[in-house]
mmCIF file with all atom_site columns, C-alpha atoms in Angstrom:
data_model
loop_
_atom_site.group_PDB
_atom_site.id
_atom_site.type_symbol
_atom_site.label_atom_id
_atom_site.label_alt_id
_atom_site.label_comp_id
_atom_site.label_asym_id
_atom_site.label_entity_id
_atom_site.label_seq_id
_atom_site.pdbx_PDB_ins_code
_atom_site.Cartn_x
_atom_site.Cartn_y
_atom_site.Cartn_z
_atom_site.occupancy
_atom_site.B_iso_or_equiv
_atom_site.pdbx_formal_charge
_atom_site.auth_seq_id
_atom_site.auth_comp_id
_atom_site.auth_asym_id
_atom_site.auth_atom_id
_atom_site.pdbx_PDB_model_num
ATOM 1  C CA . MET W 1 1  ? -78.055 59.718 40.478 1.00 82.00 ? 17 MET W CA 1
ATOM 2  C CA . ASP W 1 2  ? -81.464 60.732 39.142 1.00 88.00 ? 18 ASP W CA 1
ATOM 3  C CA . LYS W 1 3  ? -81.316 58.261 36.248 1.00 93.00 ? 19 LYS W CA 1
ATOM 4  C CA . LEU W 1 4  ? -80.036 55.437 38.463 1.00 94.00 ? 20 LEU W CA 1
ATOM 5  C CA . LEU W 1 5  ? -82.859 55.930 40.968 1.00 91.00 ? 21 LEU W CA 1
ATOM 6  C CA . GLU W 1 6  ? -85.438 56.235 38.191 1.00 91.00 ? 22 GLU W CA 1
ATOM 7  C CA . ALA W 1 7  ? -84.240 52.943 36.675 1.00 95.00 ? 23 ALA W CA 1
ATOM 8  C CA . ALA W 1 8  ? -84.232 51.166 40.064 1.00 92.00 ? 24 ALA W CA 1
ATOM 9  C CA . TYR W 1 9  ? -87.829 52.275 40.732 1.00 89.00 ? 25 TYR W CA 1
ATOM 10 C CA . LYS W 1 10 ? -88.829 50.716 37.379 1.00 91.00 ? 26 LYS W CA 1
ATOM 11 C CA . GLY W 1 11 ? -86.890 47.447 37.505 1.00 93.00 ? 27 GLY W CA 1
ATOM 12 C CA . VAL W 1 12 ? -83.581 45.755 38.269 1.00 95.00 ? 28 VAL W CA 1
ATOM 13 C CA . VAL W 1 13 ? -80.267 47.543 37.895 1.00 97.00 ? 29 VAL W CA 1
ATOM 14 C CA . ARG W 1 14 ? -76.780 46.014 38.006 1.00 98.00 ? 30 ARG W CA 1
ATOM 15 C CA . VAL W 1 15 ? -74.601 48.346 40.083 1.00 98.00 ? 31 VAL W CA 1
ATOM 16 C CA . THR W 1 16 ? -70.811 48.103 40.157 1.00 98.00 ? 32 THR W CA 1
ATOM 17 C CA . PHE W 1 17 ? -69.178 49.810 43.113 1.00 97.00 ? 33 PHE W CA 1
ATOM 18 C CA . ASN W 1 18 ? -66.192 49.597 45.428 1.00 97.00 ? 34 ASN W CA 1
ATOM 19 C CA . HIS W 1 19 ? -66.602 48.480 49.032 1.00 93.00 ? 35 HIS W CA 1
ATOM 20 C CA . TYR W 1 20 ? -66.234 51.603 51.173 1.00 87.00 ? 36 TYR W CA 1
ATOM 21 C CA . ARG W 1 21 ? -63.635 50.032 53.513 1.00 90.00 ? 37 ARG W CA 1
ATOM 22 C CA . THR W 1 22 ? -61.734 47.462 51.472 1.00 93.00 ? 38 THR W CA 1
ATOM 23 C CA . GLY W 1 23 ? -62.005 48.967 47.991 1.00 92.00 ? 39 GLY W CA 1
ATOM 24 C CA . GLU W 1 24 ? -63.050 45.537 46.665 1.00 96.00 ? 40 GLU W CA 1
ATOM 25 C CA . GLU W 1 25 ? -65.127 45.818 43.492 1.00 97.00 ? 41 GLU W CA 1
ATOM 26 C CA . LEU W 1 26 ? -68.650 44.485 44.021 1.00 96.00 ? 42 LEU W CA 1
ATOM 27 C CA . VAL W 1 27 ? -71.497 43.914 41.572 1.00 97.00 ? 43 VAL W CA 1
ATOM 28 C CA . LYS W 1 28 ? -75.095 43.680 42.831 1.00 96.00 ? 44 LYS W CA 1
ATOM 29 C CA . ASP W 1 29 ? -78.433 43.363 41.046 1.00 97.00 ? 45 ASP W CA 1
ATOM 30 C CA . VAL W 1 30 ? -80.665 45.752 42.943 1.00 95.00 ? 46 VAL W CA 1
ATOM 31 C CA . THR W 1 31 ? -84.102 47.328 42.731 1.00 93.00 ? 47 THR W CA 1
ATOM 32 C CA . LEU W 1 32 ? -86.501 49.715 44.398 1.00 89.00 ? 48 LEU W CA 1
ATOM 33 C CA . LEU W 1 33 ? -89.537 48.194 42.646 1.00 85.00 ? 49 LEU W CA 1
ATOM 34 C CA . ALA W 1 34 ? -91.921 45.990 44.631 1.00 67.00 ? 50 ALA W CA 1
ATOM 35 C CA . THR W 1 35 ? -89.583 45.642 47.581 1.00 64.00 ? 51 THR W CA 1
ATOM 36 C CA . PRO W 1 36 ? -90.808 44.333 50.933 1.00 62.00 ? 52 PRO W CA 1
ATOM 37 C CA . THR W 1 37 ? -90.334 47.797 52.449 1.00 64.00 ? 53 THR W CA 1
ATOM 38 C CA . PHE W 1 38 ? -90.753 50.930 50.355 1.00 65.00 ? 54 PHE W CA 1
ATOM 39 C CA . ILE W 1 39 ? -88.051 53.547 50.835 1.00 70.00 ? 55 ILE W CA 1
ATOM 40 C CA . LYS W 1 40 ? -88.149 56.876 49.026 1.00 73.00 ? 56 LYS W CA 1
ATOM 41 C CA . GLN W 1 41 ? -84.609 57.785 48.016 1.00 75.00 ? 57 GLN W CA 1
ATOM 42 C CA . ARG W 1 42 ? -83.258 61.304 47.674 1.00 75.00 ? 58 ARG W CA 1
ATOM 43 C CA . ASN W 1 43 ? -80.960 61.997 44.738 1.00 73.00 ? 59 ASN W CA 1
ATOM 44 C CA . ASP W 1 44 ? -78.806 64.340 46.849 1.00 79.00 ? 60 ASP W CA 1
ATOM 45 C CA . SER W 1 45 ? -78.009 61.716 49.514 1.00 83.00 ? 61 SER W CA 1
ATOM 46 C CA . SER W 1 46 ? -74.411 60.595 49.947 1.00 90.00 ? 62 SER W CA 1
ATOM 47 C CA . CYS W 1 47 ? -75.605 57.034 50.555 1.00 92.00 ? 63 CYS W CA 1
ATOM 48 C CA . LEU W 1 48 ? -78.416 55.141 48.817 1.00 91.00 ? 64 LEU W CA 1
ATOM 49 C CA . ALA W 1 49 ? -80.238 52.000 49.929 1.00 90.00 ? 65 ALA W CA 1
ATOM 50 C CA . PHE W 1 50 ? -81.161 49.345 47.381 1.00 91.00 ? 66 PHE W CA 1
ATOM 51 C CA . TYR W 1 51 ? -82.853 45.963 47.704 1.00 91.00 ? 67 TYR W CA 1
ATOM 52 C CA . ASP W 1 52 ? -80.537 43.162 46.560 1.00 93.00 ? 68 ASP W CA 1
ATOM 53 C CA . LYS W 1 53 ? -82.542 40.603 44.564 1.00 89.00 ? 69 LYS W CA 1
ATOM 54 C CA . ALA W 1 54 ? -80.098 37.708 45.141 1.00 92.00 ? 70 ALA W CA 1
ATOM 55 C CA . ASP W 1 55 ? -79.445 38.248 48.864 1.00 91.00 ? 71 ASP W CA 1
ATOM 56 C CA . GLN W 1 56 ? -83.024 39.417 49.531 1.00 90.00 ? 72 GLN W CA 1
ATOM 57 C CA . ARG W 1 57 ? -81.828 42.192 51.812 1.00 90.00 ? 73 ARG W CA 1
ATOM 58 C CA . TRP W 1 58 ? -81.072 45.889 51.774 1.00 89.00 ? 74 TRP W CA 1
ATOM 59 C CA . HIS W 1 59 ? -77.621 47.285 50.913 1.00 88.00 ? 75 HIS W CA 1
ATOM 60 C CA . SER W 1 60 ? -76.491 50.841 51.420 1.00 91.00 ? 76 SER W CA 1
ATOM 61 C CA . ILE W 1 61 ? -74.058 52.135 48.832 1.00 94.00 ? 77 ILE W CA 1
ATOM 62 C CA . ASP W 1 62 ? -71.957 55.286 49.115 1.00 94.00 ? 78 ASP W CA 1
ATOM 63 C CA . VAL W 1 63 ? -72.640 57.146 45.865 1.00 93.00 ? 79 VAL W CA 1
ATOM 64 C CA . THR W 1 64 ? -68.963 58.120 45.492 1.00 94.00 ? 80 THR W CA 1
ATOM 65 C CA . THR W 1 65 ? -68.050 54.413 45.185 1.00 96.00 ? 81 THR W CA 1
ATOM 66 C CA . ILE W 1 66 ? -70.416 53.650 42.267 1.00 96.00 ? 82 ILE W CA 1
ATOM 67 C CA . THR W 1 67 ? -68.335 53.093 39.136 1.00 97.00 ? 83 THR W CA 1
ATOM 68 C CA . ASN W 1 68 ? -71.004 51.828 36.741 1.00 98.00 ? 84 ASN W CA 1
ATOM 69 C CA . TRP W 1 69 ? -74.639 50.769 36.497 1.00 98.00 ? 85 TRP W CA 1
ATOM 70 C CA . GLU W 1 70 ? -76.898 49.309 33.831 1.00 98.00 ? 86 GLU W CA 1
ATOM 71 C CA . VAL W 1 71 ? -80.533 48.278 33.514 1.00 97.00 ? 87 VAL W CA 1
ATOM 72 C CA . ILE W 1 72 ? -80.870 44.493 33.311 1.00 95.00 ? 88 ILE W CA 1
ATOM 73 C CA . GLU W 1 73 ? -84.662 44.003 33.661 1.00 75.00 ? 89 GLU W CA 1
#
């Protein structure tokens, strides 16, 4: 999770994960850079909060449900 958090603090990351209840695959473009509220993430947390650029709101993601991520900006 270190590299994912590092990338999100620098720009926008596309995260693919499964919804924790339904298992539905979701894809969100998220960031931790220049967000309305700054949150310091811990790499040992079971759940991470990211700011969704499209929805303009925070999403929490269970780290065990993340299947892929890539830097897009």
